Amino acid sequence: MAKEEKQVRASYLEATGRIDYGMTNDYMFRAILQRNEKVLKGLICSLLHLKPEEITSVRITNPIEPGDNYDAKEFILDIVVLLNDTTLINLEMQMENELNWEDRSLSYLCRSYDQLCRGEEYTMAKPVIHIGFLNFPPFAGSREFNASYKLMNVKNHRIYSDKFILNVIDLTQIEQATAEDKASRIDYWGKLFTATTWEEIRMLAKKSKTMEEASKALYELNADEITRQKCRARDDYYRLQNTINKKMEELTEENQSLTAKNQNLTAEKEKLELEKQALEKLLTEHGISYPVHTDEVL
């Protein structure tokens, strides 16, 4: 083991307290998987229930260059991985609920599936699997940790195709992991992603060499100033988005409140007008005169 590597390992083992930028930061998530092929393979093995020897090759087809500037809106969220030259996998870490997950995930899935060149047979299209790690339920009331969606006949439940799959890992529901999830250690990956302290990270890393690799990469990247700047920029972007969304919600509620008040005032005015008309009619029927108001000045 090289001297520098030993020093990094020693520092990693001594690290304590809160992690500045964990793997739920989408830039950090991408940086670790792009940097360490062993971690990428290990994660895919767990997610797709594969044995290590079943993976002959993995290649990220949309890599980013560390240090390059990316506009917050242009930053590519999904990591596209070509597995064994036969299957495309989209990996996405999404912590903020921007209320567009269903549409966006379908867009990513369709975009990856639409890969044929002019003149190629449709049967040549590679299978595509989109896997989203979310920090919120994809649907209201959902309490499922790992869900898989396919095109299916709604009457007889026959699967239309295995080439178009959407998987959702809800990181808020790790405790709902099934026996199958635990057997593949998908729950451990979820815990690793959401860990907030170095003590917690090291405890989880003891369970797997691959997770130890991921933990060390996380430590090294947290010590890299360029990576920290990019992670901070992502956090700032989402913080700003949250502020804007909150303000929009407040303005919407205020507008709804004013609209309701105006409706109440209109209804009250209409009620008073009806009462006035009824009173005038009653006075007329009894031969009682009533004052007529005019804007003319006598």
PDB file of C-alpha atoms in Angstrom, residues 48-223:
ATOM      1  CA  LEU A  48     -30.568  -5.903 -10.502  1.00  0.00           C
ATOM      2  CA  HIS A  49     -29.887  -8.994  -8.360  1.00  0.00           C
ATOM      3  CA  LEU A  50     -26.823  -9.934 -10.407  1.00  0.00           C
ATOM      4  CA  LYS A  51     -23.705 -11.861  -9.472  1.00  0.00           C
ATOM      5  CA  PRO A  52     -20.394  -9.994  -9.970  1.00  0.00           C
ATOM      6  CA  GLU A  53     -19.301 -12.452 -12.652  1.00  0.00           C
ATOM      7  CA  GLU A  54     -22.448 -11.638 -14.648  1.00  0.00           C
ATOM      8  CA  ILE A  55     -21.155  -8.123 -15.250  1.00  0.00           C
ATOM      9  CA  THR A  56     -18.516  -8.104 -17.969  1.00  0.00           C
ATOM     10  CA  SER A  57     -18.481  -4.352 -18.567  1.00  0.00           C
ATOM     11  CA  VAL A  58     -19.975  -1.074 -17.342  1.00  0.00           C
ATOM     12  CA  ARG A  59     -19.511   2.279 -19.040  1.00  0.00           C
ATOM     13  CA  ILE A  60     -20.997   5.663 -18.200  1.00  0.00           C
ATOM     14  CA  THR A  61     -22.063   7.118 -21.545  1.00  0.00           C
ATOM     15  CA  ASN A  62     -22.669  10.684 -20.317  1.00  0.00           C
ATOM     16  CA  PRO A  63     -19.694  11.456 -18.041  1.00  0.00           C
ATOM     17  CA  ILE A  64     -18.984  14.917 -16.688  1.00  0.00           C
ATOM     18  CA  GLU A  65     -15.545  16.449 -16.331  1.00  0.00           C
ATOM     19  CA  PRO A  66     -14.607  17.326 -12.729  1.00  0.00           C
ATOM     20  CA  GLY A  67     -14.237  21.074 -12.386  1.00  0.00           C
ATOM     21  CA  ASP A  68     -16.240  21.963 -15.492  1.00  0.00           C
ATOM     22  CA  ASN A  69     -18.893  24.609 -15.002  1.00  0.00           C
ATOM     23  CA  TYR A  70     -22.500  23.519 -15.393  1.00  0.00           C
ATOM     24  CA  ASP A  71     -25.548  25.725 -15.256  1.00  0.00           C
ATOM     25  CA  ALA A  72     -27.794  24.557 -12.408  1.00  0.00           C
ATOM     26  CA  LYS A  73     -30.634  23.816 -14.813  1.00  0.00           C
ATOM     27  CA  GLU A  74     -28.338  22.129 -17.345  1.00  0.00           C
ATOM     28  CA  PHE A  75     -26.678  19.757 -14.887  1.00  0.00           C
ATOM     29  CA  ILE A  76     -27.436  16.219 -16.053  1.00  0.00           C
ATOM     30  CA  LEU A  77     -29.181  14.447 -13.200  1.00  0.00           C
ATOM     31  CA  ASP A  78     -29.320  10.935 -14.582  1.00  0.00           C
ATOM     32  CA  ILE A  79     -26.219   8.782 -15.027  1.00  0.00           C
ATOM     33  CA  VAL A  80     -26.537   6.620 -18.131  1.00  0.00           C
ATOM     34  CA  VAL A  81     -24.692   3.310 -17.811  1.00  0.00           C
ATOM     35  CA  LEU A  82     -24.204   0.793 -20.607  1.00  0.00           C
ATOM     36  CA  LEU A  83     -24.182  -2.640 -18.979  1.00  0.00           C
ATOM     37  CA  ASN A  84     -22.498  -5.530 -20.806  1.00  0.00           C
ATOM     38  CA  ASP A  85     -23.011  -3.595 -24.064  1.00  0.00           C
ATOM     39  CA  THR A  86     -26.625  -4.812 -24.036  1.00  0.00           C
ATOM     40  CA  THR A  87     -28.635  -2.807 -21.479  1.00  0.00           C
ATOM     41  CA  LEU A  88     -28.923   0.894 -20.650  1.00  0.00           C
ATOM     42  CA  ILE A  89     -29.402   1.878 -17.020  1.00  0.00           C
ATOM     43  CA  ASN A  90     -30.326   5.383 -15.880  1.00  0.00           C
ATOM     44  CA  LEU A  91     -29.359   6.133 -12.276  1.00  0.00           C
ATOM     45  CA  GLU A  92     -30.747   9.258 -10.632  1.00  0.00           C
ATOM     46  CA  MET A  93     -30.488  10.715  -7.135  1.00  0.00           C
ATOM     47  CA  GLN A  94     -33.417  13.073  -6.500  1.00  0.00           C
ATOM     48  CA  MET A  95     -33.745  14.586  -3.034  1.00  0.00           C
ATOM     49  CA  GLU A  96     -36.119  17.478  -3.722  1.00  0.00           C
ATOM     50  CA  ASN A  97     -39.703  16.871  -4.741  1.00  0.00           C
ATOM     51  CA  GLU A  98     -40.156  19.226  -7.677  1.00  0.00           C
ATOM     52  CA  LEU A  99     -43.599  17.720  -8.314  1.00  0.00           C
ATOM     53  CA  ASN A 100     -42.570  16.452 -11.745  1.00  0.00           C
ATOM     54  CA  TRP A 101     -40.975  13.091 -10.940  1.00  0.00           C
ATOM     55  CA  GLU A 102     -43.464  10.939 -12.863  1.00  0.00           C
ATOM     56  CA  ASP A 103     -43.187  12.963 -16.056  1.00  0.00           C
ATOM     57  CA  ARG A 104     -39.435  13.491 -15.824  1.00  0.00           C
ATOM     58  CA  SER A 105     -38.630   9.836 -15.129  1.00  0.00           C
ATOM     59  CA  LEU A 106     -40.763   8.805 -18.113  1.00  0.00           C
ATOM     60  CA  SER A 107     -38.998  11.398 -20.242  1.00  0.00           C
ATOM     61  CA  TYR A 108     -35.572  10.034 -19.266  1.00  0.00           C
ATOM     62  CA  LEU A 109     -36.729   6.480 -19.863  1.00  0.00           C
ATOM     63  CA  CYS A 110     -38.195   7.229 -23.300  1.00  0.00           C
ATOM     64  CA  ARG A 111     -35.201   9.313 -24.318  1.00  0.00           C
ATOM     65  CA  SER A 112     -32.824   6.453 -23.539  1.00  0.00           C
ATOM     66  CA  TYR A 113     -35.018   3.892 -25.275  1.00  0.00           C
ATOM     67  CA  ASP A 114     -35.219   5.984 -28.442  1.00  0.00           C
ATOM     68  CA  GLN A 115     -31.664   4.993 -29.384  1.00  0.00           C
ATOM     69  CA  LEU A 116     -32.045   3.442 -32.847  1.00  0.00           C
ATOM     70  CA  CYS A 117     -30.221   4.892 -35.809  1.00  0.00           C
ATOM     71  CA  ARG A 118     -31.928   5.378 -39.154  1.00  0.00           C
ATOM     72  CA  GLY A 119     -32.576   2.042 -40.858  1.00  0.00           C
ATOM     73  CA  GLU A 120     -32.027  -0.150 -37.778  1.00  0.00           C
ATOM     74  CA  GLU A 121     -34.549  -2.820 -36.833  1.00  0.00           C
ATOM     75  CA  TYR A 122     -36.779  -2.064 -33.847  1.00  0.00           C
ATOM     76  CA  THR A 123     -35.691  -5.349 -32.292  1.00  0.00           C
ATOM     77  CA  MET A 124     -32.186  -3.883 -31.988  1.00  0.00           C
ATOM     78  CA  ALA A 125     -33.318  -1.412 -29.310  1.00  0.00           C
ATOM     79  CA  LYS A 126     -31.537  -2.096 -26.040  1.00  0.00           C
ATOM     80  CA  PRO A 127     -33.539  -2.674 -22.834  1.00  0.00           C
ATOM     81  CA  VAL A 128     -33.657   0.417 -20.618  1.00  0.00           C
ATOM     82  CA  ILE A 129     -34.014   0.527 -16.831  1.00  0.00           C
ATOM     83  CA  HIS A 130     -34.477   3.837 -15.023  1.00  0.00           C
ATOM     84  CA  ILE A 131     -33.654   3.659 -11.310  1.00  0.00           C
ATOM     85  CA  GLY A 132     -34.531   6.676  -9.208  1.00  0.00           C
ATOM     86  CA  PHE A 133     -33.409   7.170  -5.610  1.00  0.00           C
ATOM     87  CA  LEU A 134     -35.953   9.520  -4.053  1.00  0.00           C
ATOM     88  CA  ASN A 135     -36.184  11.325  -0.738  1.00  0.00           C
ATOM     89  CA  PHE A 136     -39.972  11.478  -1.000  1.00  0.00           C
ATOM     90  CA  PRO A 137     -42.810   9.068  -1.830  1.00  0.00           C
ATOM     91  CA  PRO A 138     -43.464   8.923  -5.581  1.00  0.00           C
ATOM     92  CA  PHE A 139     -47.198   8.813  -4.836  1.00  0.00           C
ATOM     93  CA  ALA A 140     -49.263  10.140  -1.944  1.00  0.00           C
ATOM     94  CA  GLY A 141     -49.595   7.529   0.779  1.00  0.00           C
ATOM     95  CA  SER A 142     -46.941   5.238  -0.716  1.00  0.00           C
ATOM     96  CA  ARG A 143     -45.006   3.189   1.852  1.00  0.00           C
ATOM     97  CA  GLU A 144     -42.836   1.012  -0.395  1.00  0.00           C
ATOM     98  CA  PHE A 145     -39.039   0.988  -0.341  1.00  0.00           C
ATOM     99  CA  ASN A 146     -38.285  -0.662  -3.680  1.00  0.00           C
ATOM    100  CA  ALA A 147     -40.887  -0.652  -6.453  1.00  0.00           C
ATOM    101  CA  SER A 148     -40.622  -1.811 -10.065  1.00  0.00           C
ATOM    102  CA  TYR A 149     -42.945  -0.710 -12.874  1.00  0.00           C
ATOM    103  CA  LYS A 150     -43.403  -2.266 -16.318  1.00  0.00           C
ATOM    104  CA  LEU A 151     -45.815  -1.957 -19.237  1.00  0.00           C
ATOM    105  CA  MET A 152     -48.591  -4.420 -18.483  1.00  0.00           C
ATOM    106  CA  ASN A 153     -52.031  -5.495 -19.671  1.00  0.00           C
ATOM    107  CA  VAL A 154     -54.379  -4.124 -17.011  1.00  0.00           C
ATOM    108  CA  LYS A 155     -56.859  -6.991 -17.483  1.00  0.00           C
ATOM    109  CA  ASN A 156     -54.739 -10.128 -17.379  1.00  0.00           C
ATOM    110  CA  HIS A 157     -51.501  -8.577 -16.006  1.00  0.00           C
ATOM    111  CA  ARG A 158     -49.430  -9.891 -18.890  1.00  0.00           C
ATOM    112  CA  ILE A 159     -46.121  -8.025 -19.199  1.00  0.00           C
ATOM    113  CA  TYR A 160     -46.000  -6.204 -22.528  1.00  0.00           C
ATOM    114  CA  SER A 161     -42.205  -5.891 -22.606  1.00  0.00           C
ATOM    115  CA  ASP A 162     -39.174  -6.299 -20.339  1.00  0.00           C
ATOM    116  CA  LYS A 163     -37.296  -3.659 -22.300  1.00  0.00           C
ATOM    117  CA  PHE A 164     -38.921  -0.695 -20.556  1.00  0.00           C
ATOM    118  CA  ILE A 165     -38.599  -0.703 -16.755  1.00  0.00           C
ATOM    119  CA  LEU A 166     -38.854   1.986 -14.086  1.00  0.00           C
ATOM    120  CA  ASN A 167     -37.591   1.273 -10.569  1.00  0.00           C
ATOM    121  CA  VAL A 168     -38.082   3.586  -7.597  1.00  0.00           C
ATOM    122  CA  ILE A 169     -36.073   3.407  -4.373  1.00  0.00           C
ATOM    123  CA  ASP A 170     -37.790   5.542  -1.714  1.00  0.00           C
ATOM    124  CA  LEU A 171     -35.037   6.418   0.772  1.00  0.00           C
ATOM    125  CA  THR A 172     -37.638   7.551   3.313  1.00  0.00           C
ATOM    126  CA  GLN A 173     -38.983   3.984   3.524  1.00  0.00           C
ATOM    127  CA  ILE A 174     -35.825   1.909   4.133  1.00  0.00           C
ATOM    128  CA  GLU A 175     -37.524   0.200   7.080  1.00  0.00           C
ATOM    129  CA  GLN A 176     -40.050  -1.224   4.587  1.00  0.00           C
ATOM    130  CA  ALA A 177     -37.339  -3.216   2.757  1.00  0.00           C
ATOM    131  CA  THR A 178     -38.449  -6.753   1.922  1.00  0.00           C
ATOM    132  CA  ALA A 179     -36.481  -9.943   2.523  1.00  0.00           C
ATOM    133  CA  GLU A 180     -35.472  -9.853  -1.147  1.00  0.00           C
ATOM    134  CA  ASP A 181     -34.251  -6.254  -0.808  1.00  0.00           C
ATOM    135  CA  LYS A 182     -32.186  -7.211   2.228  1.00  0.00           C
ATOM    136  CA  ALA A 183     -30.769 -10.314   0.551  1.00  0.00           C
ATOM    137  CA  SER A 184     -29.417  -8.070  -2.217  1.00  0.00           C
ATOM    138  CA  ARG A 185     -28.357  -5.424   0.345  1.00  0.00           C
ATOM    139  CA  ILE A 186     -30.342  -2.708  -1.371  1.00  0.00           C
ATOM    140  CA  ASP A 187     -31.339  -1.514   2.094  1.00  0.00           C
ATOM    141  CA  TYR A 188     -27.664  -1.163   3.044  1.00  0.00           C
ATOM    142  CA  TRP A 189     -27.047   0.981  -0.001  1.00  0.00           C
ATOM    143  CA  GLY A 190     -29.997   3.119   1.057  1.00  0.00           C
ATOM    144  CA  LYS A 191     -28.522   3.501   4.540  1.00  0.00           C
ATOM    145  CA  LEU A 192     -25.110   4.308   3.067  1.00  0.00           C
ATOM    146  CA  PHE A 193     -26.577   7.013   0.837  1.00  0.00           C
ATOM    147  CA  THR A 194     -28.504   8.627   3.701  1.00  0.00           C
ATOM    148  CA  ALA A 195     -25.765   8.344   6.363  1.00  0.00           C
ATOM    149  CA  THR A 196     -24.938  11.718   7.910  1.00  0.00           C
ATOM    150  CA  THR A 197     -21.873  10.956  10.087  1.00  0.00           C
ATOM    151  CA  TRP A 198     -18.504   9.304   9.461  1.00  0.00           C
ATOM    152  CA  GLU A 199     -19.086   6.931  12.353  1.00  0.00           C
ATOM    153  CA  GLU A 200     -22.278   5.716  10.687  1.00  0.00           C
ATOM    154  CA  ILE A 201     -20.542   5.401   7.325  1.00  0.00           C
ATOM    155  CA  ARG A 202     -17.720   3.275   8.717  1.00  0.00           C
ATOM    156  CA  MET A 203     -20.156   1.000  10.535  1.00  0.00           C
ATOM    157  CA  LEU A 204     -22.023   0.335   7.279  1.00  0.00           C
ATOM    158  CA  ALA A 205     -18.784  -0.062   5.322  1.00  0.00           C
ATOM    159  CA  LYS A 206     -17.828  -3.043   7.486  1.00  0.00           C
ATOM    160  CA  LYS A 207     -20.569  -5.045   5.776  1.00  0.00           C
ATOM    161  CA  SER A 208     -19.019  -4.916   2.308  1.00  0.00           C
ATOM    162  CA  LYS A 209     -15.710  -4.207   0.566  1.00  0.00           C
ATOM    163  CA  THR A 210     -17.607  -2.359  -2.141  1.00  0.00           C
ATOM    164  CA  MET A 211     -19.320  -0.104   0.396  1.00  0.00           C
ATOM    165  CA  GLU A 212     -15.948   0.494   2.030  1.00  0.00           C
ATOM    166  CA  GLU A 213     -14.667   1.638  -1.372  1.00  0.00           C
ATOM    167  CA  ALA A 214     -17.651   3.978  -1.670  1.00  0.00           C
ATOM    168  CA  SER A 215     -17.061   5.340   1.836  1.00  0.00           C
ATOM    169  CA  LYS A 216     -13.381   6.044   1.163  1.00  0.00           C
ATOM    170  CA  ALA A 217     -14.239   7.726  -2.130  1.00  0.00           C
ATOM    171  CA  LEU A 218     -16.781   9.861  -0.265  1.00  0.00           C
ATOM    172  CA  TYR A 219     -14.105  10.899   2.237  1.00  0.00           C
ATOM    173  CA  GLU A 220     -11.554  11.732  -0.470  1.00  0.00           C
ATOM    174  CA  LEU A 221     -14.042  13.763  -2.500  1.00  0.00           C
ATOM    175  CA  ASN A 222     -15.156  15.662   0.612  1.00  0.00           C
ATOM    176  CA  ALA A 223     -11.514  16.699   0.967  1.00  0.00           C
TER     177      ALA A 223
END
